[in-house]
PDB file of N, CA and C in Angstrom:
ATOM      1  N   UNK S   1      18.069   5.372   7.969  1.00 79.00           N
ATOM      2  CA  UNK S   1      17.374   4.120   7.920  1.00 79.00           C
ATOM      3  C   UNK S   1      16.302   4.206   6.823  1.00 79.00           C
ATOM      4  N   UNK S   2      15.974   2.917   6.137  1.00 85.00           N
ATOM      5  CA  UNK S   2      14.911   2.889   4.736  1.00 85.00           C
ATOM      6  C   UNK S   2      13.920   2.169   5.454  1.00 85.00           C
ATOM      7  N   UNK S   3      12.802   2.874   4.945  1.00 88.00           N
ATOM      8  CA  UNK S   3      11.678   1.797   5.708  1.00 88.00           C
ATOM      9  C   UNK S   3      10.862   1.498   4.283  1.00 88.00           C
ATOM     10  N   UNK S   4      10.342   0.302   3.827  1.00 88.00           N
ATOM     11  CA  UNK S   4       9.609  -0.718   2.973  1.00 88.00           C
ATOM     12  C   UNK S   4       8.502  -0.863   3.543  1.00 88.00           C
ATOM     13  N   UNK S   5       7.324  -1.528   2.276  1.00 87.00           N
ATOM     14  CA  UNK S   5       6.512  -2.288   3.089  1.00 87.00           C
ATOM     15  C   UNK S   5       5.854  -2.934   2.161  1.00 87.00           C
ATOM     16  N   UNK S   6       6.004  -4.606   2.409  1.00 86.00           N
ATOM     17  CA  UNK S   6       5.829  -5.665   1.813  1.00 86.00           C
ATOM     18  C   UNK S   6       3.669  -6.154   2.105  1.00 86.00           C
ATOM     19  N   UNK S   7       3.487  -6.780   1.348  1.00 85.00           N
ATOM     20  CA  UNK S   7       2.102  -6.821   0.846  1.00 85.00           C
ATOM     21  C   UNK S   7       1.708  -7.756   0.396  1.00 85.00           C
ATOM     22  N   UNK S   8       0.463  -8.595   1.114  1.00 85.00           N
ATOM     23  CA  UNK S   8      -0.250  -9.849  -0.095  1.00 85.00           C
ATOM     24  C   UNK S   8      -0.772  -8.887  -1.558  1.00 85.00           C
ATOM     25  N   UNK S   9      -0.631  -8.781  -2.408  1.00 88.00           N
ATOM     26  CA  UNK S   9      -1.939  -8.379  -3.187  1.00 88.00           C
ATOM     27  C   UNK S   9      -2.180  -9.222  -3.934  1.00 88.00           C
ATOM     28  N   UNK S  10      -3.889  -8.938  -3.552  1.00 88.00           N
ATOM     29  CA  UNK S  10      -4.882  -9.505  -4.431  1.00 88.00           C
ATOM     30  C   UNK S  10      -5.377  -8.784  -5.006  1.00 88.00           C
ATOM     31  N   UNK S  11      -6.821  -9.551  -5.153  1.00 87.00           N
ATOM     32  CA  UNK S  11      -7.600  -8.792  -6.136  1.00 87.00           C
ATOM     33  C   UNK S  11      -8.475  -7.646  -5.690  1.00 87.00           C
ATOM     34  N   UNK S  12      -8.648  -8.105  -4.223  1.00 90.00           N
ATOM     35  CA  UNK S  12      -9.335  -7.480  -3.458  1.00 90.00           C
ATOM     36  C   UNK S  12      -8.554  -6.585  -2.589  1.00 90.00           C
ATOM     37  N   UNK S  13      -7.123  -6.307  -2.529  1.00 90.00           N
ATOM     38  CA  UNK S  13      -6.561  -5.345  -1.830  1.00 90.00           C
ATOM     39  C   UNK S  13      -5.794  -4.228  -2.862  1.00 90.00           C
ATOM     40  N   UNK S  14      -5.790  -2.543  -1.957  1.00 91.00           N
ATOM     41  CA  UNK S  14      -5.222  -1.645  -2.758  1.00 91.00           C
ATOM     42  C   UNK S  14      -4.270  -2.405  -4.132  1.00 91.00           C
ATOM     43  N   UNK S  15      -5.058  -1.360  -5.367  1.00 91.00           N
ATOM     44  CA  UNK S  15      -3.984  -1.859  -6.359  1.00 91.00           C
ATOM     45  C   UNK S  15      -2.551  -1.453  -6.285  1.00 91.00           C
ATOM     46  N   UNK S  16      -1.964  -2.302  -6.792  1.00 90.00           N
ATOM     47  CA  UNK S  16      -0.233  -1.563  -7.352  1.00 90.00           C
ATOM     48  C   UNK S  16      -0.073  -0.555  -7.327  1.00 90.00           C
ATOM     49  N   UNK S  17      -0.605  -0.245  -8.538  1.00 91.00           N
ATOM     50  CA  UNK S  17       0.059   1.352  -8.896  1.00 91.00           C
ATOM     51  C   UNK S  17      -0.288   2.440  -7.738  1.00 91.00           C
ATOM     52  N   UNK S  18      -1.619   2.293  -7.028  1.00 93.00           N
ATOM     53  CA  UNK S  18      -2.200   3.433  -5.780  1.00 93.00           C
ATOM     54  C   UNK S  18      -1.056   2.797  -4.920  1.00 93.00           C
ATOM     55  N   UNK S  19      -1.261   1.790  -4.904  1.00 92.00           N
ATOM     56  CA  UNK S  19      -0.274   1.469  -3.238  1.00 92.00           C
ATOM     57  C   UNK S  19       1.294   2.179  -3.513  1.00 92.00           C
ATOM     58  N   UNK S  20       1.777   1.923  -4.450  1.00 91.00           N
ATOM     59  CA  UNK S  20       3.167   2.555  -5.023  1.00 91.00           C
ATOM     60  C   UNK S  20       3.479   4.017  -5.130  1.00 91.00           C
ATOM     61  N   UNK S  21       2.326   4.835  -5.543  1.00 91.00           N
ATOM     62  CA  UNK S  21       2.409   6.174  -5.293  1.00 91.00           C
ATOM     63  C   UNK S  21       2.012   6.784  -3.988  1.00 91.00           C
ATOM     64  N   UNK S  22       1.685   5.982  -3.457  1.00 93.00           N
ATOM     65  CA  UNK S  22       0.873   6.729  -1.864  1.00 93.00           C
ATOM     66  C   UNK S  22       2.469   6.406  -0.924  1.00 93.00           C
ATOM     67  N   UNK S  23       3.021   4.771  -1.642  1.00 91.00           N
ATOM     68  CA  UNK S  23       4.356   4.910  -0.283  1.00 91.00           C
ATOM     69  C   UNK S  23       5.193   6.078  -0.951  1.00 91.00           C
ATOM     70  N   UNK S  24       5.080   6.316  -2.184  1.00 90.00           N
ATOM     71  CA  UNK S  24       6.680   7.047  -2.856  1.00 90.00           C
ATOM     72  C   UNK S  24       6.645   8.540  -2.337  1.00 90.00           C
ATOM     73  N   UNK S  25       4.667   8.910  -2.173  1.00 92.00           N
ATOM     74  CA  UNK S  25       4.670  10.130  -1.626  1.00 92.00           C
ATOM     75  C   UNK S  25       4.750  10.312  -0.220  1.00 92.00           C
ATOM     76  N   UNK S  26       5.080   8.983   0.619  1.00 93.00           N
ATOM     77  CA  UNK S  26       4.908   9.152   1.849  1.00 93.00           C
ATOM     78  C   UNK S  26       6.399   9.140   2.385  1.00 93.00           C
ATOM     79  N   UNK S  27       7.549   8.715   1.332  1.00 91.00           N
ATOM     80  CA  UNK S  27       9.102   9.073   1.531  1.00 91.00           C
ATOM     81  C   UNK S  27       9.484   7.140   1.628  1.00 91.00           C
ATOM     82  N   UNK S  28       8.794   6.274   1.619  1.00 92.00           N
ATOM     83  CA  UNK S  28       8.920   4.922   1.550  1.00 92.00           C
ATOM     84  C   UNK S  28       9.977   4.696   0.885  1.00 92.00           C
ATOM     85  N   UNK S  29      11.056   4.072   1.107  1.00 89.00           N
ATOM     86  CA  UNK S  29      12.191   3.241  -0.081  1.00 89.00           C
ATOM     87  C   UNK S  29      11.666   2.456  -0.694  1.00 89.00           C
ATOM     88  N   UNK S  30      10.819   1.823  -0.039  1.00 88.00           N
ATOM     89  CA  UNK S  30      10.488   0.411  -1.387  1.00 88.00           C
ATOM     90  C   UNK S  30       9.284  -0.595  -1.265  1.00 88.00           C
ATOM     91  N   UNK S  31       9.239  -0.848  -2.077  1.00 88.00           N
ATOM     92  CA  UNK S  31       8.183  -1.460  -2.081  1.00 88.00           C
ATOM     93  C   UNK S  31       7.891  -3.231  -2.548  1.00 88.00           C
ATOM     94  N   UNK S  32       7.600  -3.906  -1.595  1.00 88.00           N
ATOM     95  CA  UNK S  32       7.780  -5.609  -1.973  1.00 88.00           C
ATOM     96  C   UNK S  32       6.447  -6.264  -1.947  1.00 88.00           C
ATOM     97  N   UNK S  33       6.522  -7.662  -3.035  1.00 86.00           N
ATOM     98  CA  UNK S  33       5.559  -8.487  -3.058  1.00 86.00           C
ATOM     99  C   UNK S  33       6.211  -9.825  -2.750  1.00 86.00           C
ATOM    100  N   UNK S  34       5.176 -10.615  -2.402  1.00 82.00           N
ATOM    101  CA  UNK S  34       5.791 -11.683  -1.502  1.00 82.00           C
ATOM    102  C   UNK S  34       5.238 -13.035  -2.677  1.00 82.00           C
ATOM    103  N   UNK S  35       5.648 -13.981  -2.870  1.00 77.00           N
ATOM    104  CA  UNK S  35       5.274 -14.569  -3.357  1.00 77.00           C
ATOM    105  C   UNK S  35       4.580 -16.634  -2.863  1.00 77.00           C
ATOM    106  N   UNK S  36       3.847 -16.818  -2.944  1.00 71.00           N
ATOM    107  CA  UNK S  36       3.423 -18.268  -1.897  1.00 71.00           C
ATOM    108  C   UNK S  36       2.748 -19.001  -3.155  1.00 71.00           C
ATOM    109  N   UNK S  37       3.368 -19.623  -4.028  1.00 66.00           N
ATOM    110  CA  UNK S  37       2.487 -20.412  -5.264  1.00 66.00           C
ATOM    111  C   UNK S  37       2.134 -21.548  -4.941  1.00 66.00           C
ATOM    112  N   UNK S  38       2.862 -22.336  -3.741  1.00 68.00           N
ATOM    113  CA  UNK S  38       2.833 -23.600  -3.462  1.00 68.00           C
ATOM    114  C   UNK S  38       2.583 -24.091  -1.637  1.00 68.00           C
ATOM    115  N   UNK S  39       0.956 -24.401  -1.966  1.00 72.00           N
ATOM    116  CA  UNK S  39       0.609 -24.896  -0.560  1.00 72.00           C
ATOM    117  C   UNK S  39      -0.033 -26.438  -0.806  1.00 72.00           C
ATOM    118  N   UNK S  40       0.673 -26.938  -0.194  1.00 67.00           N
ATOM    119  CA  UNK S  40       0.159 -28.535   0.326  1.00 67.00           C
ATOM    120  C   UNK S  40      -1.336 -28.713   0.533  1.00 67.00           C
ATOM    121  N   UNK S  41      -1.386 -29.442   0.040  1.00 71.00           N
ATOM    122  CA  UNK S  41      -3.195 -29.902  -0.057  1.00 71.00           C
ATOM    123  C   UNK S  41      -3.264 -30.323   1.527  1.00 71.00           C
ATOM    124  N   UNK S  42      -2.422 -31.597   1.760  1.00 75.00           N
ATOM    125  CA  UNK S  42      -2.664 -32.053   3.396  1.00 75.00           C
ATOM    126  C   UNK S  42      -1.437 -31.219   4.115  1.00 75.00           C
ATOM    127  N   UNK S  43      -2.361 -30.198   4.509  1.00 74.00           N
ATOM    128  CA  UNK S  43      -1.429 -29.167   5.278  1.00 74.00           C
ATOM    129  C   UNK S  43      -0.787 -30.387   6.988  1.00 74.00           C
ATOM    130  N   UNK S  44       0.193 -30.344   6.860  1.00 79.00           N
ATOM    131  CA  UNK S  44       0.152 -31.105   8.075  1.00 79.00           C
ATOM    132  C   UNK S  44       0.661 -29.818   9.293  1.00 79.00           C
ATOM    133  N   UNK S  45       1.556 -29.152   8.683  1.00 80.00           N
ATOM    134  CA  UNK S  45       1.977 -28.308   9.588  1.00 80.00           C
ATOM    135  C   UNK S  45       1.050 -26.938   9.944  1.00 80.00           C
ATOM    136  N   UNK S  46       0.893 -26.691  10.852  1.00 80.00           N
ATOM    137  CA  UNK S  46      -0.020 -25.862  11.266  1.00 80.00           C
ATOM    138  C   UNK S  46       0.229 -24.591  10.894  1.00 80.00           C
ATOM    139  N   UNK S  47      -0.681 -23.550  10.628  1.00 80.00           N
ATOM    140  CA  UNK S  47      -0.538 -22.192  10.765  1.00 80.00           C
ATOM    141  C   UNK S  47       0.243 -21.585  12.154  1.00 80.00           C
ATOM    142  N   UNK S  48       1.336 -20.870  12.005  1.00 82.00           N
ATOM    143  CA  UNK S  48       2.138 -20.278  13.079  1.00 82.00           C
ATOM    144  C   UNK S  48       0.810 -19.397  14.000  1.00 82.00           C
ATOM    145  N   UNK S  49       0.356 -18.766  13.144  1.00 83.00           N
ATOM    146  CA  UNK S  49      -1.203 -17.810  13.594  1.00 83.00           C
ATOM    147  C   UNK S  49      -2.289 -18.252  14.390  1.00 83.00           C
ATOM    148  N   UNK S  50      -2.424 -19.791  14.281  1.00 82.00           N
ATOM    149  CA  UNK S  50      -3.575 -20.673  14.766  1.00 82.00           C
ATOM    150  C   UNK S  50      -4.767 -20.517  13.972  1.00 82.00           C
ATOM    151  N   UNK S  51      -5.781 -21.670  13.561  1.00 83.00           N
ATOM    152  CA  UNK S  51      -6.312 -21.715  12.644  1.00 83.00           C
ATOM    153  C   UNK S  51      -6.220 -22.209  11.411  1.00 83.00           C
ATOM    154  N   UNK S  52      -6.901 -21.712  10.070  1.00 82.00           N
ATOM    155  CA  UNK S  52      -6.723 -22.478   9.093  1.00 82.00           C
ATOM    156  C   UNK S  52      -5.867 -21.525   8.481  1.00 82.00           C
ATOM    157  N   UNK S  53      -4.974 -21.442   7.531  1.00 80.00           N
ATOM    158  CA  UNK S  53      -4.451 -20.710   6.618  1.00 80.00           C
ATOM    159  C   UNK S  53      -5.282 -19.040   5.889  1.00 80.00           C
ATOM    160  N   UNK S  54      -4.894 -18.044   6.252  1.00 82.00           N
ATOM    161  CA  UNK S  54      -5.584 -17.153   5.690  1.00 82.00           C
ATOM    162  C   UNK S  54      -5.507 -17.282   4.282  1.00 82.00           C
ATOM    163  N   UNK S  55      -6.624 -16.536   3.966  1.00 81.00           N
ATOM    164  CA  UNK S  55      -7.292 -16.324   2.714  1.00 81.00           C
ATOM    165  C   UNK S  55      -5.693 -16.093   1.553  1.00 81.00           C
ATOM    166  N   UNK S  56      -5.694 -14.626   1.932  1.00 79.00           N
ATOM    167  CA  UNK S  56      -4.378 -14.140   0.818  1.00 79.00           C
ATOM    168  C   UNK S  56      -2.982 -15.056   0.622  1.00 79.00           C
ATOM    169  N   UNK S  57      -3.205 -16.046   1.656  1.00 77.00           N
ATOM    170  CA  UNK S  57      -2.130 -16.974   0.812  1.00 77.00           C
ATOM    171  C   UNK S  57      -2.359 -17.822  -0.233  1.00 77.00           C
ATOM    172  N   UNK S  58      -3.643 -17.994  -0.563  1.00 75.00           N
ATOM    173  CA  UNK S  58      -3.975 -18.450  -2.054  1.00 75.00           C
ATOM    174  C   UNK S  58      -3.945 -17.859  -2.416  1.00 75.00           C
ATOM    175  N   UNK S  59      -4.280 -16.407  -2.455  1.00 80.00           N
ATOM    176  CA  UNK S  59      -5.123 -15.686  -3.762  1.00 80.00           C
ATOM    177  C   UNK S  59      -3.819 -14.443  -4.015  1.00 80.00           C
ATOM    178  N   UNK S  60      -2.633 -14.450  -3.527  1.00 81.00           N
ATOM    179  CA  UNK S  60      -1.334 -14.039  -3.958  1.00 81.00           C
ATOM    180  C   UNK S  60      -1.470 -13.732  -5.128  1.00 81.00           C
ATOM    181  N   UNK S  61      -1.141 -12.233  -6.172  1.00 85.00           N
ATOM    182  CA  UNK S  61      -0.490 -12.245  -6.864  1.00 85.00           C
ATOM    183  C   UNK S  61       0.618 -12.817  -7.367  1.00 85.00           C
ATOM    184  N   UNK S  62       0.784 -13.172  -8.748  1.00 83.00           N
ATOM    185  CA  UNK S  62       2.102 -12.983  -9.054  1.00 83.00           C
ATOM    186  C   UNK S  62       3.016 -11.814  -8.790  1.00 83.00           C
ATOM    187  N   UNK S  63       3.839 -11.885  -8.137  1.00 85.00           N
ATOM    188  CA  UNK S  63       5.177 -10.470  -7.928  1.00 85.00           C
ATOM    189  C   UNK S  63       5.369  -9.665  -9.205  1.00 85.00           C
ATOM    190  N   UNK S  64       6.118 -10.392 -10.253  1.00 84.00           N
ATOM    191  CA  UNK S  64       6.887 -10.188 -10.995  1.00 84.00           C
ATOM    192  C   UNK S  64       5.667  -8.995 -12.223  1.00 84.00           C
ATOM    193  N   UNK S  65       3.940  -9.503 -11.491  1.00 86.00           N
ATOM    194  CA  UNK S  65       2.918  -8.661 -12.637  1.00 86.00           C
ATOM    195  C   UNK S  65       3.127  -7.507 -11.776  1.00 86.00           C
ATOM    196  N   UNK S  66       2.736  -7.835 -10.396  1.00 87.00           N
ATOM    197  CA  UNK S  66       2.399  -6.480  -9.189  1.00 87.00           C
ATOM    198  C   UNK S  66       3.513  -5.629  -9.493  1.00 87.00           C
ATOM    199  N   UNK S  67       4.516  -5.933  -9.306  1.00 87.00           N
ATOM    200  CA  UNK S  67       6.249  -5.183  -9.287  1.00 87.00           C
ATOM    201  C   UNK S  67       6.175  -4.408 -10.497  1.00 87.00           C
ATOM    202  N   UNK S  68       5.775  -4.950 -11.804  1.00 88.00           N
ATOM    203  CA  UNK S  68       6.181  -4.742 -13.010  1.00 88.00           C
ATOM    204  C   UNK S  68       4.655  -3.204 -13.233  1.00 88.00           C
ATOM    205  N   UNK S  69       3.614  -3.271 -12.416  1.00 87.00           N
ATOM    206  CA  UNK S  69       2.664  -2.368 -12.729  1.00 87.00           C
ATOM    207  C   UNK S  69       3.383  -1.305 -11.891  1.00 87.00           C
ATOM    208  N   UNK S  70       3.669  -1.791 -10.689  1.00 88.00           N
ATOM    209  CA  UNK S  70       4.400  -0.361  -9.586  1.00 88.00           C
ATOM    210  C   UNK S  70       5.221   0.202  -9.838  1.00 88.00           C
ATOM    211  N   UNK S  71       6.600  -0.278 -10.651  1.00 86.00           N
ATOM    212  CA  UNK S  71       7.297   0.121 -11.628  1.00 86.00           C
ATOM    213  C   UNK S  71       7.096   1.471 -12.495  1.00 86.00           C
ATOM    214  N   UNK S  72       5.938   1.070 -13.223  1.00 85.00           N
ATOM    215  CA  UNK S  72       5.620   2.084 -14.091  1.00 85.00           C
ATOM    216  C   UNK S  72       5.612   3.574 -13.058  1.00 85.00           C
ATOM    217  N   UNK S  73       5.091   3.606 -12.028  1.00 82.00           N
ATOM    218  CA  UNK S  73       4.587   5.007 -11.814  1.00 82.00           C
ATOM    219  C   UNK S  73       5.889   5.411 -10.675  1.00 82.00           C
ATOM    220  N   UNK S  74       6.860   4.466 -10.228  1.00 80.00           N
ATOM    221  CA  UNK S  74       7.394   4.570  -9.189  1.00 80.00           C
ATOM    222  C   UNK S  74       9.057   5.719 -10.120  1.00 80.00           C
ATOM    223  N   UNK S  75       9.306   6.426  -9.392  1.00 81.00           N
ATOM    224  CA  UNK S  75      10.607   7.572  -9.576  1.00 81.00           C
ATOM    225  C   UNK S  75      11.657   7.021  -8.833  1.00 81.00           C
ATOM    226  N   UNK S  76      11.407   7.124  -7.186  1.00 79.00           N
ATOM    227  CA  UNK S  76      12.951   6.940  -6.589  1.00 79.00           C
ATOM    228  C   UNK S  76      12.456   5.504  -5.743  1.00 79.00           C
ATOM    229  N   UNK S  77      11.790   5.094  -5.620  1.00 75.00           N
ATOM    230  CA  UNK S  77      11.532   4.163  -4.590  1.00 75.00           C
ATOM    231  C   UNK S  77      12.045   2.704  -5.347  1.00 75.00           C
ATOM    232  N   UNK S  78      12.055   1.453  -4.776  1.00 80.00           N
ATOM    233  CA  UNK S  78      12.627   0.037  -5.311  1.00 80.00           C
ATOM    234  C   UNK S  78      11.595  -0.496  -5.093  1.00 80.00           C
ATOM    235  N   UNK S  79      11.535  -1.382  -6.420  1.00 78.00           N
ATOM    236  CA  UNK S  79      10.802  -2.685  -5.903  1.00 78.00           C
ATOM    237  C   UNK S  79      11.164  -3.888  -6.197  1.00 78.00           C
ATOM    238  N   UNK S  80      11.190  -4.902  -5.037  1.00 76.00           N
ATOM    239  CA  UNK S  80      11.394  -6.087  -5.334  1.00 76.00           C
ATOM    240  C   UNK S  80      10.572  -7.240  -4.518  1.00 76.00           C
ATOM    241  N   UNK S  81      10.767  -8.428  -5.217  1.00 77.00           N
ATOM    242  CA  UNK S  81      10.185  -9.889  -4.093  1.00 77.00           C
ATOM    243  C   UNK S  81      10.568 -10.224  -3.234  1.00 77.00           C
ATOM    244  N   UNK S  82       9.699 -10.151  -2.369  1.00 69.00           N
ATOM    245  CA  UNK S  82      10.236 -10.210  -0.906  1.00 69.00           C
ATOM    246  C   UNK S  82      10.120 -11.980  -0.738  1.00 69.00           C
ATOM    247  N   UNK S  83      10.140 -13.123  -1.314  1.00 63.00           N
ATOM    248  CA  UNK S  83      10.611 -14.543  -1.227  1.00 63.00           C
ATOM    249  C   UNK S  83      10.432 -14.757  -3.116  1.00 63.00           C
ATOM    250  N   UNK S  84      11.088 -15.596  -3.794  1.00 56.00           N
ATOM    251  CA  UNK S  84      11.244 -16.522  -4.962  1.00 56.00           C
ATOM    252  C   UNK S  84      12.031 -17.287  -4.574  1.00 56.00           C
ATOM    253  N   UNK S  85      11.305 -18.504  -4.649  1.00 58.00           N
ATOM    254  CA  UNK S  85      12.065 -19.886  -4.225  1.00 58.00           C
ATOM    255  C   UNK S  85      12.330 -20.787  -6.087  1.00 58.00           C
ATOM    256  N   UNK S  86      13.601 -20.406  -6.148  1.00 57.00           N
ATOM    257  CA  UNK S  86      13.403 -21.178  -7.691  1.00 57.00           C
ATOM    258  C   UNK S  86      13.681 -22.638  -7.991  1.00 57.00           C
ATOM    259  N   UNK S  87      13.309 -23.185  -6.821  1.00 57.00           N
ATOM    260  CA  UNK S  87      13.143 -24.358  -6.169  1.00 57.00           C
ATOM    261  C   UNK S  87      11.916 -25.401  -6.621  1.00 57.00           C
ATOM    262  N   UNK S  88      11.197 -24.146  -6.157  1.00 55.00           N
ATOM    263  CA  UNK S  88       9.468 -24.783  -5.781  1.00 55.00           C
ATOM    264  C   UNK S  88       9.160 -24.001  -7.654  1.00 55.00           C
ATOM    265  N   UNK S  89       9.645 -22.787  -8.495  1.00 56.00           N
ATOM    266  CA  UNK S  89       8.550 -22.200  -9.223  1.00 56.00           C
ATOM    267  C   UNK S  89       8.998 -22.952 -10.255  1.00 56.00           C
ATOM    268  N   UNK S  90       8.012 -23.247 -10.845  1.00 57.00           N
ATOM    269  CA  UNK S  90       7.406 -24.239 -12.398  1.00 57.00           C
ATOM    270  C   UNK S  90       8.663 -23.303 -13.008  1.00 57.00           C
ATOM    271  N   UNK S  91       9.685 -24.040 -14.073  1.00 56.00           N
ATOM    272  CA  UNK S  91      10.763 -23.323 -14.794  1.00 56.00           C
ATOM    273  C   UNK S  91      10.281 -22.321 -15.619  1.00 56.00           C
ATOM    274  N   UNK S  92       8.969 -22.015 -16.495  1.00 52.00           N
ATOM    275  CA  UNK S  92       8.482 -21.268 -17.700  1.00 52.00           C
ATOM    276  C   UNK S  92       7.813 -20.112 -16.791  1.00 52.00           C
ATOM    277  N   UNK S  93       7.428 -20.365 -15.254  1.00 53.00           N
ATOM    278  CA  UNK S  93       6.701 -19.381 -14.714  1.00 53.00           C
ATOM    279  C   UNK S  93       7.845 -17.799 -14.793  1.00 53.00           C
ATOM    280  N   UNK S  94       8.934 -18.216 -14.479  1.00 52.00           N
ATOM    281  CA  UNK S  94       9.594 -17.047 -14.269  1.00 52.00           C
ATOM    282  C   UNK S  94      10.179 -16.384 -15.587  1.00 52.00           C
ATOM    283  N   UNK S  95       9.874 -16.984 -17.018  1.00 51.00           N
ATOM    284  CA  UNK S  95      10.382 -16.252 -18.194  1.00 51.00           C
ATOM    285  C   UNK S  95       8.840 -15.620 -18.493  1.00 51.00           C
ATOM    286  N   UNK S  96       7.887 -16.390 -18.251  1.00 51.00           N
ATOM    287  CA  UNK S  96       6.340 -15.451 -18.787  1.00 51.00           C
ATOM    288  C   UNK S  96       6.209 -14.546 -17.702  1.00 51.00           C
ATOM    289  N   UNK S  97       6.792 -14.382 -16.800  1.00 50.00           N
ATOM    290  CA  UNK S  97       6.194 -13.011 -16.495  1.00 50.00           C
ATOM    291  C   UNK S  97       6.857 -11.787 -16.385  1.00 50.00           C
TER     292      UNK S  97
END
């Protein structure tokens, strides 16, 4: 069995590259960023959690920067986005990054 572990990052949580070498040395397969670019101003639907929307769903990285720094230092482990909706993302977002 592979065990992962997916992550808001911000600005304010472990960087990439530490978070990427601490799972690769801990035997982790992989490593994911989640992506949330698009929240409704008039939230009508409620938080599943109760309350208002936590913080790190605004302040989300882009994946494709986080992935692309963890990359660098990562040997055997994977990384990928754990949601891209190419639905909802602006068409130029996904060639600039």
């Amino acid at each position: 069995m592979h065990f992962g572990v997916s992550m808001f990052h911000t600005d304010y949580s472990i960087p990439a590259i530490e978070l990427a070498r601490a799972l690769e040395a801990r035997g982790f397969e992989s490593m994911w960023a989640p992506e949330h670019s698009h929240i409704p101003v008039p939230r009508k639907t409620p938080f599943p959690g109760g309350g208002e929307l936590p913080k790190p769903y605004y302040e989300v990285m882009d994946p494709f920067v986080v992935l692309s720094a963890a990359a660098f230092c990562l040997v055997s482990a994977v990384a990928g986005t754990a949601r891209r909706s190419r639905a909802t993302a602006p068409p130029l977002r996904p060639a600039s990054s």
